[in-house]
Protein backbone atom coordinates (compact mmCIF):
# COMPACT_ATOMS: atom_id res chain seq x y z
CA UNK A 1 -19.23 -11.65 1.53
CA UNK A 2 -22.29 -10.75 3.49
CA UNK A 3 -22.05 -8.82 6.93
CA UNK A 4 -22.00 -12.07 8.83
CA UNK A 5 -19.15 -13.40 6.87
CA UNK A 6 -15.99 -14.00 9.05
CA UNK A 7 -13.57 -11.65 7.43
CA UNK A 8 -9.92 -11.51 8.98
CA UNK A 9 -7.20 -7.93 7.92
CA UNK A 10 -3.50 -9.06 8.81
CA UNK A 11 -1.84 -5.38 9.05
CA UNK A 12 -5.42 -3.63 10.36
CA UNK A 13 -3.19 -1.32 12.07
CA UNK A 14 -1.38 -0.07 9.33
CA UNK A 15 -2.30 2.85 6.80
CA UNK A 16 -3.98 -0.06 4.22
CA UNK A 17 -5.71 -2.45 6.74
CA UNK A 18 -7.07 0.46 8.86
CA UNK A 19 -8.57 1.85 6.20
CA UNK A 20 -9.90 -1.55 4.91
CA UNK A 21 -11.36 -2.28 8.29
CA UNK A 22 -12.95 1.57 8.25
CA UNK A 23 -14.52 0.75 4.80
CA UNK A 24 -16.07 -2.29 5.67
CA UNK A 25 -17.68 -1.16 9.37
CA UNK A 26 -18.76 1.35 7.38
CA UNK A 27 -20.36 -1.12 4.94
CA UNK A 28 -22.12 -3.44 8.06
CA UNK A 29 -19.42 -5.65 8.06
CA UNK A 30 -18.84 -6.18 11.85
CA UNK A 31 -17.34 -9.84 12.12
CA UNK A 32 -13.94 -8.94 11.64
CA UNK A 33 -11.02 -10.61 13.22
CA UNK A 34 -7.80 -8.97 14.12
CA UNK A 35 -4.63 -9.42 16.00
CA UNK A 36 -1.30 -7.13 16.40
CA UNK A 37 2.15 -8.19 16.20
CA UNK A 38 2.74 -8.69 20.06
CA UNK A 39 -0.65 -10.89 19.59
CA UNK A 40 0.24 -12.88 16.61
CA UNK A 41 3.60 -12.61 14.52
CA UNK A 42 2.76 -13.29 10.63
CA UNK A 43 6.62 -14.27 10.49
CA UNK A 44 6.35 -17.74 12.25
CA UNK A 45 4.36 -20.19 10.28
CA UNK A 46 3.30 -22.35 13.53
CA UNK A 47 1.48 -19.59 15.53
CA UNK A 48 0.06 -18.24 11.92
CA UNK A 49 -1.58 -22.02 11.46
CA UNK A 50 -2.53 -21.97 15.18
CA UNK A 51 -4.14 -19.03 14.40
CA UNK A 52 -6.25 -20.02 10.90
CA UNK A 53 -7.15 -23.54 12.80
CA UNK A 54 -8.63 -21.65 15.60
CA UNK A 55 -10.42 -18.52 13.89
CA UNK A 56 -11.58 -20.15 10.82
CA UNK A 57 -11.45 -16.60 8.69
CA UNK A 58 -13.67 -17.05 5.77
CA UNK A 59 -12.11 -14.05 4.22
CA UNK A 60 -8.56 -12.62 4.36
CA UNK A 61 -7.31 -8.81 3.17
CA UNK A 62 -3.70 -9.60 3.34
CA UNK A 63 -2.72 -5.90 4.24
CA UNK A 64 0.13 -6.63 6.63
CA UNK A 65 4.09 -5.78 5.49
CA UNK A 66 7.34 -4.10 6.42
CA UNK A 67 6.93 -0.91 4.50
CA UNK A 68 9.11 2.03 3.58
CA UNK A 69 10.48 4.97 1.18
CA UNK A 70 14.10 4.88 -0.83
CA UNK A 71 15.82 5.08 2.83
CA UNK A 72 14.33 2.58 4.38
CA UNK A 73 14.47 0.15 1.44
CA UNK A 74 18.11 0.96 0.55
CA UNK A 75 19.30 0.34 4.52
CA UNK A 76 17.23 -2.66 5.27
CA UNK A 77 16.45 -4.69 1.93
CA UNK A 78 17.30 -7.99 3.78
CA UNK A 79 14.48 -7.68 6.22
CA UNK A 80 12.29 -6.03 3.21
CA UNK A 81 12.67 -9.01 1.31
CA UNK A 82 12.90 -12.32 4.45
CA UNK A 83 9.88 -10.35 6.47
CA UNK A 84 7.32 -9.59 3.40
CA UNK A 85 8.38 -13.59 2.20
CA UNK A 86 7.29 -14.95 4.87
CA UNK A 87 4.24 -12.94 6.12
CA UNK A 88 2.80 -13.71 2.32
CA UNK A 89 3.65 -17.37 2.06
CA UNK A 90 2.56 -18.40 5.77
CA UNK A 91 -1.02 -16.37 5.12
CA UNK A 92 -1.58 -17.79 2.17
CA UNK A 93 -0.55 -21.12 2.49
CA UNK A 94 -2.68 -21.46 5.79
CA UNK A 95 -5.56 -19.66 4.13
CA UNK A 96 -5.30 -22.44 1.44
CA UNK A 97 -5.08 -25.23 4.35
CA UNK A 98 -8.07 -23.92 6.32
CA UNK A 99 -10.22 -23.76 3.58
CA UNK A 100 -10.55 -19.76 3.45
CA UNK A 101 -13.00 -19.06 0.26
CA UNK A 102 -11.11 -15.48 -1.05
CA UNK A 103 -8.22 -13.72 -0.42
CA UNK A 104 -7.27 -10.58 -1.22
CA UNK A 105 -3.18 -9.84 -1.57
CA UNK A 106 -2.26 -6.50 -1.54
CA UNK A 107 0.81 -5.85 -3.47
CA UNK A 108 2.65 -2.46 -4.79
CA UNK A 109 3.26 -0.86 -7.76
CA UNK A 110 7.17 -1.02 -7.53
CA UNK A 111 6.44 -4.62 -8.58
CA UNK A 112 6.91 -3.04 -12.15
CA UNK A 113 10.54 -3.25 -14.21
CA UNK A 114 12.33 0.13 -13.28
CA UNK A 115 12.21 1.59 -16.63
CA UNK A 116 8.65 -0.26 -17.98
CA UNK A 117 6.22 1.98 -21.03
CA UNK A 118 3.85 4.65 -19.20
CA UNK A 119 1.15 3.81 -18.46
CA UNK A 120 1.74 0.77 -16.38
CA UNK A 121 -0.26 -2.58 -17.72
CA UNK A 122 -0.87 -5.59 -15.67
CA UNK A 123 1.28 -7.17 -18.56
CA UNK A 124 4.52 -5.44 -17.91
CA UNK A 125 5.03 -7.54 -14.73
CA UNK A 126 8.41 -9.22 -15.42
CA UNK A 127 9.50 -7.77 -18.62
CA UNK A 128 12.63 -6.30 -17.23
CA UNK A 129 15.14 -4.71 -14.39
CA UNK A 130 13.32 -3.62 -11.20
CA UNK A 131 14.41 -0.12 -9.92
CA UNK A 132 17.51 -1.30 -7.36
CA UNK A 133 16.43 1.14 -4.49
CA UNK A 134 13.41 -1.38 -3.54
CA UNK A 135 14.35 -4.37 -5.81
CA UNK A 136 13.96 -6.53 -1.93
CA UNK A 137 10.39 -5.49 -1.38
CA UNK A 138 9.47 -5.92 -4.94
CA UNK A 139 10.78 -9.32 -5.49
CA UNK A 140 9.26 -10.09 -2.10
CA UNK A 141 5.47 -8.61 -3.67
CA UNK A 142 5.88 -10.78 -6.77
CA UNK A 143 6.17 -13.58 -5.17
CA UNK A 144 2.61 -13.10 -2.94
CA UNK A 145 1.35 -12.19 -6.43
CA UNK A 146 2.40 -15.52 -8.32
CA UNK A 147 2.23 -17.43 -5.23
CA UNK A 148 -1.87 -16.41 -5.48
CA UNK A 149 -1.89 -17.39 -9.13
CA UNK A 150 -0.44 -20.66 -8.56
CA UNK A 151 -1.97 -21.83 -5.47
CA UNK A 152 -5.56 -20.88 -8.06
CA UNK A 153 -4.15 -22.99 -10.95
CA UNK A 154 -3.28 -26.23 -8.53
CA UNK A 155 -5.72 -26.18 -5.59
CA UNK A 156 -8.76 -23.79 -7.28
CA UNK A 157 -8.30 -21.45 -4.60
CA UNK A 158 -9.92 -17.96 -5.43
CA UNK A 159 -7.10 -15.66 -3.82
CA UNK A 160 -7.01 -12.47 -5.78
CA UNK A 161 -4.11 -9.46 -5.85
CA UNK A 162 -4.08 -6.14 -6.63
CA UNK A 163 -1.55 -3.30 -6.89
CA UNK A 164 -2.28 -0.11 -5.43
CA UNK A 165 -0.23 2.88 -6.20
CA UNK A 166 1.39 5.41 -4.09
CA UNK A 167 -0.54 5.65 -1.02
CA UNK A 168 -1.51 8.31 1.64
CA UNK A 169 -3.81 9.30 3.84
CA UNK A 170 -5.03 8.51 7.88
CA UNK A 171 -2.82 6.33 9.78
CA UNK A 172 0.53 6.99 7.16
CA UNK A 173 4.31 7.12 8.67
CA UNK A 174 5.72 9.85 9.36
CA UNK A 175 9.27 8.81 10.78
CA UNK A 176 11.27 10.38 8.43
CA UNK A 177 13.78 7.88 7.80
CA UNK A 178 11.44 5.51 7.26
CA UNK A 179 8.36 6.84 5.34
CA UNK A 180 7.50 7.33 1.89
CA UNK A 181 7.77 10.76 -0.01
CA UNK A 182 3.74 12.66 0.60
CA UNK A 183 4.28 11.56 4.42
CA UNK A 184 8.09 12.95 4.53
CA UNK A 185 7.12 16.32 3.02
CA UNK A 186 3.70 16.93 4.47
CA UNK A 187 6.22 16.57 8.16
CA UNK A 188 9.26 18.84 6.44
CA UNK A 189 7.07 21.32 5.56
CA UNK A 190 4.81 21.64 8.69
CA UNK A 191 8.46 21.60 10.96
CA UNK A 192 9.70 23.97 8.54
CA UNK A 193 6.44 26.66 9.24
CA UNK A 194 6.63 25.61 12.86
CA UNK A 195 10.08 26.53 13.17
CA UNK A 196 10.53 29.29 11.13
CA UNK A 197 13.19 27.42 8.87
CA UNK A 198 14.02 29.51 5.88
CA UNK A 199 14.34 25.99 3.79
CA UNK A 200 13.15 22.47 2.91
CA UNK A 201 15.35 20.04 1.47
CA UNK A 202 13.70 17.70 -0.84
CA UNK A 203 15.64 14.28 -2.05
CA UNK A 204 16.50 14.12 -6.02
CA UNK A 205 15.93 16.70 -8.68
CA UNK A 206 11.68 16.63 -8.39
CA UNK A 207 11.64 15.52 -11.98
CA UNK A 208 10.45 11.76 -10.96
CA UNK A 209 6.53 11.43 -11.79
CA UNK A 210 4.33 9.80 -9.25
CA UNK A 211 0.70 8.86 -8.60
CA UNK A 212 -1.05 9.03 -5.42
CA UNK A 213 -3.98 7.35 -4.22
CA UNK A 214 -5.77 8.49 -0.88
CA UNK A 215 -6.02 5.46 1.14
CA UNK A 216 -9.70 5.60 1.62
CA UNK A 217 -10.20 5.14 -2.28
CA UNK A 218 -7.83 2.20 -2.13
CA UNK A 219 -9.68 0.52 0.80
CA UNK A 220 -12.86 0.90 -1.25
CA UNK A 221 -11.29 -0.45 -4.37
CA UNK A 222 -10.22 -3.45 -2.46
CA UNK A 223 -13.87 -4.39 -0.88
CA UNK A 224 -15.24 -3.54 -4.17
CA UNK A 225 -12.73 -6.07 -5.82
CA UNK A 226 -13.61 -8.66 -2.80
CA UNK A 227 -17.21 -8.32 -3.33
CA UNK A 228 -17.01 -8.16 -7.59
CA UNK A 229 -13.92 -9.54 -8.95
CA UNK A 230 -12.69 -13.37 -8.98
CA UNK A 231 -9.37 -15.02 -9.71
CA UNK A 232 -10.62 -17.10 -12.41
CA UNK A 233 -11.63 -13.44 -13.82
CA UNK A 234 -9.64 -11.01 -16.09
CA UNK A 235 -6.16 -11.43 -15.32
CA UNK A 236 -4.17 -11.93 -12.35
CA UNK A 237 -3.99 -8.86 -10.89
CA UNK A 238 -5.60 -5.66 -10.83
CA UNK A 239 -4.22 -2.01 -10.98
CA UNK A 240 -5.55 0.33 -7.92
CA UNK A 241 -4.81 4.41 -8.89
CA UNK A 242 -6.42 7.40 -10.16
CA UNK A 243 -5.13 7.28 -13.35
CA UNK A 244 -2.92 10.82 -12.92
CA UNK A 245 0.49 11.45 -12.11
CA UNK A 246 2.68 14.52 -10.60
CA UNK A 247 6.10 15.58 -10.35
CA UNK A 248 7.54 15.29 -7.18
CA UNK A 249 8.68 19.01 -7.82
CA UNK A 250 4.75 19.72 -8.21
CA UNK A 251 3.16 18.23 -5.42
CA UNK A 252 6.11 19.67 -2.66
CA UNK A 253 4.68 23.26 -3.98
CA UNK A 254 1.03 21.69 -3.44
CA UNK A 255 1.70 20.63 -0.06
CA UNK A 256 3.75 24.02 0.66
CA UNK A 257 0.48 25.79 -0.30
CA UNK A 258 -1.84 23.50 2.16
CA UNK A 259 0.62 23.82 5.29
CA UNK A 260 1.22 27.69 4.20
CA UNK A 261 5.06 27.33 4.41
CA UNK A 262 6.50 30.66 2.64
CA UNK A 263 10.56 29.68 2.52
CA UNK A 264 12.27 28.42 -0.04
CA UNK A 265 12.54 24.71 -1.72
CA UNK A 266 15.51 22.92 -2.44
CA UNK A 267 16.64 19.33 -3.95
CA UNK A 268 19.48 17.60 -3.08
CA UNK A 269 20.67 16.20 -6.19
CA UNK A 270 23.05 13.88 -4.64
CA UNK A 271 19.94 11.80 -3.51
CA UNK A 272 18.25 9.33 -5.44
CA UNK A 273 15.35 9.97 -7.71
CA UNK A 274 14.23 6.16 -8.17
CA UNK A 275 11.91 5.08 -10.29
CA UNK A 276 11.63 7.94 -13.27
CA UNK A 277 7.36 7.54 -13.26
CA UNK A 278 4.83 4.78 -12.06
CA UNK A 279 1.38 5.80 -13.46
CA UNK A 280 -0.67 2.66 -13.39
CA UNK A 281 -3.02 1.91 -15.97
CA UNK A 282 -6.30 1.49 -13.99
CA UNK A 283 -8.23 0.54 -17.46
CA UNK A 284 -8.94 -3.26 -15.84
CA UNK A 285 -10.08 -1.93 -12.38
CA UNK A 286 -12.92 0.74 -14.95
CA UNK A 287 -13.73 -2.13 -16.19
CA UNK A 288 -14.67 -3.92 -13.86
CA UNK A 289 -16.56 -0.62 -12.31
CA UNK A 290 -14.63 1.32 -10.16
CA UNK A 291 -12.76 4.62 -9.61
CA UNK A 292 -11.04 6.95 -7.65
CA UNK A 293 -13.17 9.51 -5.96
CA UNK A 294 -10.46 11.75 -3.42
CA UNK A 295 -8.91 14.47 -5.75
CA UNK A 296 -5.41 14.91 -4.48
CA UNK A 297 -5.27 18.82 -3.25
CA UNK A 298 -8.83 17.50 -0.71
CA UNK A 299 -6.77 14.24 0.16
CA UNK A 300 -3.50 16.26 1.07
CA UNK A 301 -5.82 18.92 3.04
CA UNK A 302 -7.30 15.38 4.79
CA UNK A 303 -3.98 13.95 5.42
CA UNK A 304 -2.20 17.30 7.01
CA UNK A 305 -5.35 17.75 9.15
CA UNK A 306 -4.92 13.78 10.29
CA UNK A 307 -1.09 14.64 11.15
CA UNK A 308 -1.69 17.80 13.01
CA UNK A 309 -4.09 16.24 15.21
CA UNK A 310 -2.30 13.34 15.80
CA UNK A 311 1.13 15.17 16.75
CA UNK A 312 -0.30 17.87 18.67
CA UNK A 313 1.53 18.19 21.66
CA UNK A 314 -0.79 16.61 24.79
């Protein structure tokens, strides 16, 4: 890519793409093509083709998906599954048909079989059971992932994928019934001080380990990976973490600490816990010359200061 380059971000509104978009203004990139749902829905393969024969993007960060935590995967796993399906195969099959020279398909870490060896390798992809509380998206993300590799090994395409971990940061969800577990406590917590509540309920026992990558880190890995990294490269995928996991137990006292909440914690054990750990092995993506620079007590201090300004009342 150079700054000129014609560079399109499906999802630039979301956590991932807005912080993609950030990371390459920031970088001189300034020919960057964008369009919101009302403007362009990713679900309909006409108005996506419309769209590619029109704009001509020369590159593509796939970033756009129907996202969510254990609720929102567990209530909605049909749309999880038909929305992400069809976003991925209509982007990529009209990058492929308008001759767009790299993609980049981001994917997730729950791609991973449920009860997989720790760390997580690139290899473990498909070696058994996915967790069942977001088997929908995940089946969904391995498609985009194969449907990369495959469109590579027929038509030579050069569409890449990578798999970030947990995410957080600017831009995250905070609708509790719909958002993953940093955004749902970081908004339990601050409530909780606001209101004076003497308690926080947290889902599961906190024994489940997870990593956490601040979104700005991710966004770099993924130009760095665009500007460095090839499909006919290393694999067909690449890892995006830190490298470090937490229990869930752990990081609701670290964000308990940053909002300066002083009541008591306590876990519903009739929730679910999912997935026991998902530390990605980031060994590849070190490799290749990259790492994760936002330690996660300055990214949590970052992502509460985001939310407070953002829900302030006008």
């Amino acid at each position: 890519m150079n700054p000129q380059s014609k560079i399109y971000i499906p999802g630039h509104r979301g956590m991932a793409g807005s912080a993609i978009k950030r990371n390459l203004e920031s970088k001189g990139y300034h020919n960057i093509i964008t369009r919101t749902h009302s403007e362009l829905d990713l679900t309909n393969q006409q108005t996506v083709n419309n769209f590619f024969e029109t704009q001509r993007p020369e590159y593509v960060f796939l970033a756009a998906a129907k996202v969510g935590g254990i609720l929102a995967n567990s209530t909605y796993p049909a749309e999880f599954i038909y929305d992400n399906l069809m976003i991925e195969a209509n982007v990529i099959h009209a990058a492929y048909n308008y001759g767009v020279k790299k993609l980049l398909f981001l994917g997730s870490s729950c791609i991973y079989p449920r009860l997989a060896p720790q760390p997580l390798k690139e290899s473990y992809l498909l070696t058994g059971e996915l967790e069942v509380t977001n088997e929908a998206y995940a089946v969904a993300k391995i498609a985009g992932i194969r449907m990369c590799k495959h469109y590579n090994q027929q038509y030579g395409t050069n569409f890449i994928s990578v798999m970030p971990t947990n995410l957080y940061g600017p831009c995250d969800n905070y609708n509790l019934e719909t958002s993953h577990v940093m955004a749902a406590l970081i908004r339990k917590f601050h409530e909780a001080k606001m209101n004076d509540e003497l308690q926080v309920v947290v889902w599961g026992t906190g024994a489940p380990r997870r990593e956490f990558l601040h979104v700005d880190d991710m966004a770099d890995a993924c130009v760095y990976l665009m500007e460095n990294y090839d499909a006919s490269d290393v694999g067909e995928f690449v890892n995006i973490g830190v490298g470090e996991d937490v229990t869930i137990r752990d990081l609701a006292g670290l964000i308990r600490d940053i909002v300066g909440y002083e009541g008591e914690i306590v876990y519903d054990t009739t929730k679910p816990d999912g997935t026991p750990q998902k530390l990605l092995d980031v060994s590849r993506l070190r490799k290749l010359g990259w790492e994760a620079r936002i330690s996660l007590e300055d990214g949590i201090k970052q992502a509460y200061e985001w939310y407070q300004v953002k829900t302030k009342p006008i």
